[in-house]
PDB file of C-alpha atoms in Angstrom:
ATOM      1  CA  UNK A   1     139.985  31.328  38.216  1.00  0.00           C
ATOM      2  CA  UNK A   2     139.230  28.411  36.301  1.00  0.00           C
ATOM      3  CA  UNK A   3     135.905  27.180  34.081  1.00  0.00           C
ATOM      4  CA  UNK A   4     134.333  25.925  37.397  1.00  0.00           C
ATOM      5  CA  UNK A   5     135.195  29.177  39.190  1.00  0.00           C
ATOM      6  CA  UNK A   6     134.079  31.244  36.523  1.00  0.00           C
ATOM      7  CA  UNK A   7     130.576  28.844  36.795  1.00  0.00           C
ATOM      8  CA  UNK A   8     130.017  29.253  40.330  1.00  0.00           C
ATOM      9  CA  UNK A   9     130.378  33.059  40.038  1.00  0.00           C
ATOM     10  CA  UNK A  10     127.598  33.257  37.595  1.00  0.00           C
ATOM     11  CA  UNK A  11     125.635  31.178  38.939  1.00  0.00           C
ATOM     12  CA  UNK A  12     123.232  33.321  41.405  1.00  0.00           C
ATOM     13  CA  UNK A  13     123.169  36.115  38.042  1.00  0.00           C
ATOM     14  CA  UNK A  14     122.135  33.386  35.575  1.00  0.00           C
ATOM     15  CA  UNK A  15     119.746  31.169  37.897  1.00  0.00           C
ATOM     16  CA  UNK A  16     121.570  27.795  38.686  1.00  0.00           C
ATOM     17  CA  UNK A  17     124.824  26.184  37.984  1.00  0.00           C
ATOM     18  CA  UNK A  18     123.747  24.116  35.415  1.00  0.00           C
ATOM     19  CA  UNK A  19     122.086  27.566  33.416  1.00  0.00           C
ATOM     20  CA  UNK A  20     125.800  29.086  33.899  1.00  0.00           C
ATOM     21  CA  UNK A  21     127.756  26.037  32.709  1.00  0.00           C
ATOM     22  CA  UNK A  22     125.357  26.137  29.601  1.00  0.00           C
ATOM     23  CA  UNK A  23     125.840  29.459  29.091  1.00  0.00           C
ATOM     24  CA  UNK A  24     130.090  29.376  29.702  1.00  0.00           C
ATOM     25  CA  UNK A  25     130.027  26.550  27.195  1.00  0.00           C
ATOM     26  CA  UNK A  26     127.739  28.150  24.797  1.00  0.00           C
ATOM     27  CA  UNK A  27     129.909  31.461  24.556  1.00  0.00           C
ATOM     28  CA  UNK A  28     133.223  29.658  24.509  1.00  0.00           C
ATOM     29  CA  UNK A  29     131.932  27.654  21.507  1.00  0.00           C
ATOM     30  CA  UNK A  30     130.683  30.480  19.526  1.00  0.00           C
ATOM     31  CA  UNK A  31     134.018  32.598  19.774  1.00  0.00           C
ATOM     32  CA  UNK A  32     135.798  29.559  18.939  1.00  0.00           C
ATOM     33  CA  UNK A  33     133.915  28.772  16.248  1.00  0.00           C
ATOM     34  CA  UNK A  34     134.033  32.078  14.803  1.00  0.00           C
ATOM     35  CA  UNK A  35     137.818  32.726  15.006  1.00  0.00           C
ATOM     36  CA  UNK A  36     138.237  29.455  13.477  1.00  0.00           C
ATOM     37  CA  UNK A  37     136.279  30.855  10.447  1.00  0.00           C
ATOM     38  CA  UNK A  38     138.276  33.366  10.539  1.00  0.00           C
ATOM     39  CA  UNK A  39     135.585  36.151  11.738  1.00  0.00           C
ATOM     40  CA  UNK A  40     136.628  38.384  14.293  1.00  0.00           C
ATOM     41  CA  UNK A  41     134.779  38.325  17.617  1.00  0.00           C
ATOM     42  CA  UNK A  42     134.310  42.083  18.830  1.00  0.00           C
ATOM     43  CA  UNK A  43     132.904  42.262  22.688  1.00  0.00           C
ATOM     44  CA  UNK A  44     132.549  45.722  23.618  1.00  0.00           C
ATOM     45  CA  UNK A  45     134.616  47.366  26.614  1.00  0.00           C
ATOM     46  CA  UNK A  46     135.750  43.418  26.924  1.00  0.00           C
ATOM     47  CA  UNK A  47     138.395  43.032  24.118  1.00  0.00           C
ATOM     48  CA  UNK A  48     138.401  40.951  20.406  1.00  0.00           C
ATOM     49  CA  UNK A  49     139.596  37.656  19.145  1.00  0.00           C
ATOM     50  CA  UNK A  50     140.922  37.141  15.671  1.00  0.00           C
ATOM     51  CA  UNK A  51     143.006  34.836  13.582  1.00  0.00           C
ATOM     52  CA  UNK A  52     146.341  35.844  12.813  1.00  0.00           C
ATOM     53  CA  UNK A  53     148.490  34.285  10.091  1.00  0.00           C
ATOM     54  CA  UNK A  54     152.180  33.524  11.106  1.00  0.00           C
ATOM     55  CA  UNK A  55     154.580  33.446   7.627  1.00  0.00           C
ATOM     56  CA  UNK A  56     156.790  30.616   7.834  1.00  0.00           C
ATOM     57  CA  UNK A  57     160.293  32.050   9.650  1.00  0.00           C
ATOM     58  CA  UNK A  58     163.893  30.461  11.335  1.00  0.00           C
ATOM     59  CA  UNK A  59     163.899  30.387  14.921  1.00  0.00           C
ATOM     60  CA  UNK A  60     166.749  28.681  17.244  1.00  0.00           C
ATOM     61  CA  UNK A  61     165.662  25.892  19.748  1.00  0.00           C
ATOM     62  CA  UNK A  62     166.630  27.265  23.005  1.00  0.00           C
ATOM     63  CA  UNK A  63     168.143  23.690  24.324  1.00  0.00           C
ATOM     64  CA  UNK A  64     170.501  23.812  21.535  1.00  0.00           C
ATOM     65  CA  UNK A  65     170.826  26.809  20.142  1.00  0.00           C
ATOM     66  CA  UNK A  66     170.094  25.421  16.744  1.00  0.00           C
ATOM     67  CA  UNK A  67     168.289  27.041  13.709  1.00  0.00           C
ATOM     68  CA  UNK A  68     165.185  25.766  13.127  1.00  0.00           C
ATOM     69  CA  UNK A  69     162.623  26.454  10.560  1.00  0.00           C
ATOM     70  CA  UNK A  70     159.192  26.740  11.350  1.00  0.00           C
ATOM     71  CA  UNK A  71     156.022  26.661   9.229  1.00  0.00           C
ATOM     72  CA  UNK A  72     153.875  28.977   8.374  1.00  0.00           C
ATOM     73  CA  UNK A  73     150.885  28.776  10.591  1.00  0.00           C
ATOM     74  CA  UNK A  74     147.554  30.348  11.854  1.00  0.00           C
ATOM     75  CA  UNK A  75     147.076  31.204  15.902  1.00  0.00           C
ATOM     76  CA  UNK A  76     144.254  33.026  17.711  1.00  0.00           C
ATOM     77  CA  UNK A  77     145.238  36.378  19.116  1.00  0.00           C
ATOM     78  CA  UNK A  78     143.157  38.374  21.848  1.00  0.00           C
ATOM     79  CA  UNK A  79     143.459  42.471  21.927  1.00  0.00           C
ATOM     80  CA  UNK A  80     141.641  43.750  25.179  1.00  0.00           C
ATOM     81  CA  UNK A  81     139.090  46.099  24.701  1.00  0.00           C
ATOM     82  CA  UNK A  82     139.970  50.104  26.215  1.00  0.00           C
ATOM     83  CA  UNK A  83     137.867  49.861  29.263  1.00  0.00           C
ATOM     84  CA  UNK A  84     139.199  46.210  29.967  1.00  0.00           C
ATOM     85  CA  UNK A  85     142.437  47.851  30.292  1.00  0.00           C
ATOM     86  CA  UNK A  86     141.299  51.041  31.969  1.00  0.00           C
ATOM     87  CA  UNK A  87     140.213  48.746  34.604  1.00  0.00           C
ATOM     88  CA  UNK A  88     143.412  46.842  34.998  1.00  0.00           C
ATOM     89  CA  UNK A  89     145.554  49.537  35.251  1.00  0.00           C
ATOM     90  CA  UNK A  90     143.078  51.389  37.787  1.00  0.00           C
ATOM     91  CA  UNK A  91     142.511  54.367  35.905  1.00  0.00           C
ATOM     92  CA  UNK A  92     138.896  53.329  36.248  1.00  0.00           C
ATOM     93  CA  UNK A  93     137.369  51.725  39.241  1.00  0.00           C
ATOM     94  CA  UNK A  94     135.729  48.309  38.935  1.00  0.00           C
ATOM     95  CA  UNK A  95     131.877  48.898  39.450  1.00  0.00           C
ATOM     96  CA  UNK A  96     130.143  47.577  42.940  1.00  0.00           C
ATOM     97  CA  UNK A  97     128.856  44.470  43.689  1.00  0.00           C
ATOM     98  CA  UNK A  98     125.712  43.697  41.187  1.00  0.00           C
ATOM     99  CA  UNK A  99     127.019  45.675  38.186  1.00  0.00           C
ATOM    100  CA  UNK A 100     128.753  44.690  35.388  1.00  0.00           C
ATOM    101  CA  UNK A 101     132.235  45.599  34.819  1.00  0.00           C
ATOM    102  CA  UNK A 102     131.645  44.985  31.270  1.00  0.00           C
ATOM    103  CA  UNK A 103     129.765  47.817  29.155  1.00  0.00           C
ATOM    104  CA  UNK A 104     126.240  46.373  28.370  1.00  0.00           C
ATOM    105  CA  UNK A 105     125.235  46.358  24.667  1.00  0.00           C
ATOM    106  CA  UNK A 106     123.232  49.480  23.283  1.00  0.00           C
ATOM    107  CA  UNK A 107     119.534  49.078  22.924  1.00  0.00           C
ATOM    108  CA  UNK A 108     118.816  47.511  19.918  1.00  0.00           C
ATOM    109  CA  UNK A 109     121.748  45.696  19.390  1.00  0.00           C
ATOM    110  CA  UNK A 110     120.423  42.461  20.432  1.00  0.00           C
ATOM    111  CA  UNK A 111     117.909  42.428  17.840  1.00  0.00           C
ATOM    112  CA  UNK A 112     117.140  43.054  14.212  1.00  0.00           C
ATOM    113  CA  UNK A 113     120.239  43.880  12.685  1.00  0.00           C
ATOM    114  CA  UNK A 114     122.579  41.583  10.831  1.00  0.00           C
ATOM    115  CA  UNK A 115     124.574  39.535  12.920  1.00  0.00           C
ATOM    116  CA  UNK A 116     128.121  39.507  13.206  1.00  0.00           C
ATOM    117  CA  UNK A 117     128.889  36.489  10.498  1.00  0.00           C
ATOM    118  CA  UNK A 118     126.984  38.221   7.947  1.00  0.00           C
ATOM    119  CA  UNK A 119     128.318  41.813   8.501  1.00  0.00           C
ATOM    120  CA  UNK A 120     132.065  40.178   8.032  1.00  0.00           C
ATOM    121  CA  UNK A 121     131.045  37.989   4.517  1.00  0.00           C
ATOM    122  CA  UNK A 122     129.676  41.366   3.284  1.00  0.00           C
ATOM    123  CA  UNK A 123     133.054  43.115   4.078  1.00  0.00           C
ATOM    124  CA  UNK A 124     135.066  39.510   2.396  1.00  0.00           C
ATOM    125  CA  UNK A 125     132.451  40.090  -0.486  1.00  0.00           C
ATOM    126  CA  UNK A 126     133.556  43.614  -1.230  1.00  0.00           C
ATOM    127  CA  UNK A 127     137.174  43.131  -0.643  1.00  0.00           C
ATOM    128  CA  UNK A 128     137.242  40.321  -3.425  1.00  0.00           C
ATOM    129  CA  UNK A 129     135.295  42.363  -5.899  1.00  0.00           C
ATOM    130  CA  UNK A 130     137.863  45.595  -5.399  1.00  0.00           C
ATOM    131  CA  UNK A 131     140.420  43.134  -5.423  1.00  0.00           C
ATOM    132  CA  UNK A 132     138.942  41.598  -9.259  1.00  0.00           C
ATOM    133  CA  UNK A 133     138.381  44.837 -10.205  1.00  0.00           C
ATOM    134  CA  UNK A 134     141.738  46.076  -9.649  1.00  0.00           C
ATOM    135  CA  UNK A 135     143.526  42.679 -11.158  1.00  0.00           C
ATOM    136  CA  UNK A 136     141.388  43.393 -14.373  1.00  0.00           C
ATOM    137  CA  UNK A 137     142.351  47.374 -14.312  1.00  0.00           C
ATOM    138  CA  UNK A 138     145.912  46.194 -14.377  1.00  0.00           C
ATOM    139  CA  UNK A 139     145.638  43.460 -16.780  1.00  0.00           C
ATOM    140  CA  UNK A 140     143.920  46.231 -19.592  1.00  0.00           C
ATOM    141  CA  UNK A 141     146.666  48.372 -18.729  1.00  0.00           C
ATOM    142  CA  UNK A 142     149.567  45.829 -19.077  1.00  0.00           C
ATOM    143  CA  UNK A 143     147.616  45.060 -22.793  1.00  0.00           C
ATOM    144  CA  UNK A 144     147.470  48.824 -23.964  1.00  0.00           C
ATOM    145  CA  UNK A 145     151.434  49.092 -23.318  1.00  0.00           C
ATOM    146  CA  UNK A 146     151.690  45.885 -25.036  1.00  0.00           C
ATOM    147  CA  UNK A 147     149.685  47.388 -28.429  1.00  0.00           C
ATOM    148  CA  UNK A 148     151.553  50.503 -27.655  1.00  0.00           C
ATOM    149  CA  UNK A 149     155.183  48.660 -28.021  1.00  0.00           C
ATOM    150  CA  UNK A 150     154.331  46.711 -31.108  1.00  0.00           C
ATOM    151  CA  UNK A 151     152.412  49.690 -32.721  1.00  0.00           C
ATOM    152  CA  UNK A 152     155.700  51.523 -32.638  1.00  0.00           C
ATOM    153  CA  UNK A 153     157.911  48.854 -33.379  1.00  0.00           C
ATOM    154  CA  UNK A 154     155.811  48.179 -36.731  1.00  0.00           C
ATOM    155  CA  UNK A 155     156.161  51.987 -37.349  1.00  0.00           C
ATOM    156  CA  UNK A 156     159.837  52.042 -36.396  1.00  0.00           C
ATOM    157  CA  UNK A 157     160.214  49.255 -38.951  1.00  0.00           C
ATOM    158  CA  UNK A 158     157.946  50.458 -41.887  1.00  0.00           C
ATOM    159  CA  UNK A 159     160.049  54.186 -41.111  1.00  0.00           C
ATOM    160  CA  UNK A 160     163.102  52.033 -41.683  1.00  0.00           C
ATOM    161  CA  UNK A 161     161.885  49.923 -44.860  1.00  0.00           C
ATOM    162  CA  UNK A 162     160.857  53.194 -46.836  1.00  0.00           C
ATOM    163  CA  UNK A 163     164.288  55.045 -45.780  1.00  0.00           C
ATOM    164  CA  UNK A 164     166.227  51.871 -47.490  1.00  0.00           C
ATOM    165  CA  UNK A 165     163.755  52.094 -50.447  1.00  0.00           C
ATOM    166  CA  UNK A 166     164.585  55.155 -50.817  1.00  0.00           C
ATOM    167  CA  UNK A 167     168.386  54.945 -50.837  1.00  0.00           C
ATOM    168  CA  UNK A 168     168.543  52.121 -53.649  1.00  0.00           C
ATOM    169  CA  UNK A 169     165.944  54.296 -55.967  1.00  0.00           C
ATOM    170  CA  UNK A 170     168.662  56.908 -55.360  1.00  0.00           C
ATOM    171  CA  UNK A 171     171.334  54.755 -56.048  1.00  0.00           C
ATOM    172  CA  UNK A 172     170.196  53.111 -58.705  1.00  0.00           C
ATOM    173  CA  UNK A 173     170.178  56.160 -61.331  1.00  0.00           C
ATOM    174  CA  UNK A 174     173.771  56.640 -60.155  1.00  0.00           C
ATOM    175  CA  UNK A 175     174.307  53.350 -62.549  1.00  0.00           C
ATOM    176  CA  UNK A 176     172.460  54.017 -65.036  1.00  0.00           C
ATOM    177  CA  UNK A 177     173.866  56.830 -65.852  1.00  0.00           C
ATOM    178  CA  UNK A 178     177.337  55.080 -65.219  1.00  0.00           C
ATOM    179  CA  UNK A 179     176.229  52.723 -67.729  1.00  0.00           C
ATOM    180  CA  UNK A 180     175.684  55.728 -70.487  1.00  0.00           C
ATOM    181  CA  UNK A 181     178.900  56.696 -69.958  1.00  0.00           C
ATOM    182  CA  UNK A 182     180.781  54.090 -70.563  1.00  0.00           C
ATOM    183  CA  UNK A 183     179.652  53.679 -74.344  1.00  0.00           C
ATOM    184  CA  UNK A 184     180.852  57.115 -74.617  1.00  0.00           C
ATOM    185  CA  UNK A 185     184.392  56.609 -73.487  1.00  0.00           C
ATOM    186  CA  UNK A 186     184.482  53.760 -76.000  1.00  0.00           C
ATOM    187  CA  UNK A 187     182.902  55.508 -78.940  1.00  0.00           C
ATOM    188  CA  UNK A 188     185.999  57.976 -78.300  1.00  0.00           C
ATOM    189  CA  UNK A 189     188.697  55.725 -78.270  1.00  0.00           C
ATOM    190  CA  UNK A 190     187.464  53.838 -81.575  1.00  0.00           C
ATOM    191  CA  UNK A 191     187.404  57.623 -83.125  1.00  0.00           C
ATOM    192  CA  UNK A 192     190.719  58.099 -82.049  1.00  0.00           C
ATOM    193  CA  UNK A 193     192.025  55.021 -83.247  1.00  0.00           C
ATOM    194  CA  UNK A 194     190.336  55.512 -86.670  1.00  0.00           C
ATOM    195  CA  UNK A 195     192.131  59.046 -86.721  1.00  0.00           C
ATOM    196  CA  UNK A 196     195.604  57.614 -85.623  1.00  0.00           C
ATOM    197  CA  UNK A 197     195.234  55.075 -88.735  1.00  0.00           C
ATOM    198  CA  UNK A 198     194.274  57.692 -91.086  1.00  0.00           C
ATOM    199  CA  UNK A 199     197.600  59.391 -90.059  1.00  0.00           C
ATOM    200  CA  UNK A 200     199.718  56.442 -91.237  1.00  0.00           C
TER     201      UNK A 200
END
């Protein structure tokens, strides 16, 4: 089935052809518009379509057989909906003539609520302010281990100046007292000197 198909078979439900070519071209814009944006386009018991980002990856050219790299890129993917594929797979029978395969959308829905766009830049507005909060969670953290480090450091290296003070005010009355003592050994040798020429 093709766009002009799908036109003429919604015709007689929508009142004319050119009412159902409106409305085909109205609801293939707004899902295309929307996945474009990067919303995702939810139809109940019908399926979704979303954008889906493709990392850049090496692939081989089947002519050739060559490695080629390709670039990273963004594609639209569409995930049918439960009863879409209950119905293919004919573990649910397709509805008679004038009903709709499709579930219809609860009472309500239609109206009031927010719409679709808004409901999805309240979810992207959320996600970014978890995501700032947790960036500036980790960025407090990384600068209390940073404190931390040089805080001990400092007191690693003020442990280590006052040991080596400590050490040369031992050493130095080691000298000192080196120092009296030599005097003394020379004091005794001029005594014994004297004595030896007292001798003679």
């Amino acid at each position: 089935m093709n766009k002009a198909q799908l036109v003429e078979a919604i015709a007689d439900k929508v009142g004319g052809r050119q009412a159902a070519a409106d409305a085909v071209d109205a609801v293939l814009d707004a899902i295309v518009r929307a996945t474009v944006s990067g919303d995702r386009v939810s139809v109940t018991g019908f399926g979704s379509f979303e954008k889906v980002e493709r990392p850049a990856r090496y692939a081989r050219n089947p002519q050739t057989g060559e490695r080629v790299r390709v670039k990273k890129t963004s594609v639209p993917r569409f995930r049918a909906g439960q009863g879409f594929k209950d119905l293919v797979s004919g573990a649910k029978k397709l509805p008679r003539g004038g009903e709709v395969a499709v579930k219809k959308a609860p009472k309500g829905s239609l109206s009031g609520g927010p719409s679709t766009t808004a409901r999805t830049t309240t979810k992207k507005a959320a996600a970014k302010q978890a995501t700032s909060a947790r960036k500036t969670a980790a960025k407090k953290t990384t600068a209390a281990k940073k404190t931390a480090a040089k805080t001990t450091a400092a007191k690693k290296s003020t442990t280590k100046k006052a040991a080596a003070k400590k050490a040369t005010a031992k050493k130095a009355p080691a000298k000192k007292a080196t120092a009296k003592k030599t005097p003394g050994k020379k004091t005794a040798a001029r005594k014994t000197s004297a004595k030896r020429a007292a001798a003679r």
